[in-house]
XYZ file of C-alpha atoms in Angstrom:
65
model
C -4.241 14.781 4.589
C -6.393 12.245 3.150
C -4.405 8.987 1.727
C -6.628 7.697 -0.931
C -5.880 3.762 -1.808
C -4.487 2.583 -5.411
C -6.114 3.191 -7.584
C -8.538 5.653 -6.902
C -5.317 8.059 -5.692
C -4.006 7.785 -9.513
C -4.515 10.898 -11.314
C -5.984 14.648 -10.679
C -7.647 13.767 -7.422
C -9.201 15.844 -4.526
C -6.297 14.949 -2.679
C -3.718 16.727 -5.487
C -2.828 19.985 -3.734
C -2.306 22.885 -6.488
C 0.518 24.402 -6.652
C -0.414 27.198 -3.846
C -0.811 24.566 -1.220
C 1.850 22.752 -2.235
C 4.267 24.813 -1.671
C 3.085 26.232 1.624
C 2.037 22.640 2.606
C 4.490 21.684 5.847
C 3.797 17.991 7.086
C 3.594 14.350 5.092
C 2.352 13.505 2.586
C 2.502 11.489 -0.787
C 2.878 11.152 -4.383
C -0.873 11.232 -4.969
C -1.004 14.627 -3.462
C 1.808 16.218 -5.267
C 0.178 18.859 -8.124
C 1.531 17.523 -11.521
C 2.372 14.324 -11.523
C -0.188 11.270 -11.946
C 1.613 9.247 -9.164
C -1.330 7.428 -7.111
C 1.419 5.734 -4.017
C 1.749 5.024 -1.333
C -1.460 3.390 -1.572
C -1.973 1.340 1.361
C 0.680 2.660 3.185
C -0.705 2.593 6.796
C 0.215 7.032 6.943
C -2.297 6.953 10.327
C -0.723 4.253 12.280
C 2.908 5.050 11.470
C 2.067 9.213 12.464
C 0.704 7.874 15.949
C 3.621 5.581 16.722
C 5.993 8.894 16.114
C 4.224 10.394 18.574
C 4.685 7.778 20.440
C 1.691 6.014 20.331
C 1.595 1.831 19.964
C 2.816 0.453 17.071
C 0.102 -2.813 16.951
C -1.738 -1.244 14.206
C 1.282 -1.132 11.751
C 1.503 -3.918 9.602
C 4.988 -6.662 9.566
C 5.493 -8.211 6.073
């Protein structure tokens, strides 16, 4: 799953799923992947680092605010 940084994630992009793919998808995705929306978030969300941490990996790459 590719996550594009905003604003390139906004609108009809190559990461937005078709309705068929969306209804059959299992996993983590963002508004930018949902069909029939124009949302572009989560933008710069560190998805790879979050998923790595969820699998018991390091959290060193997750930015803290």
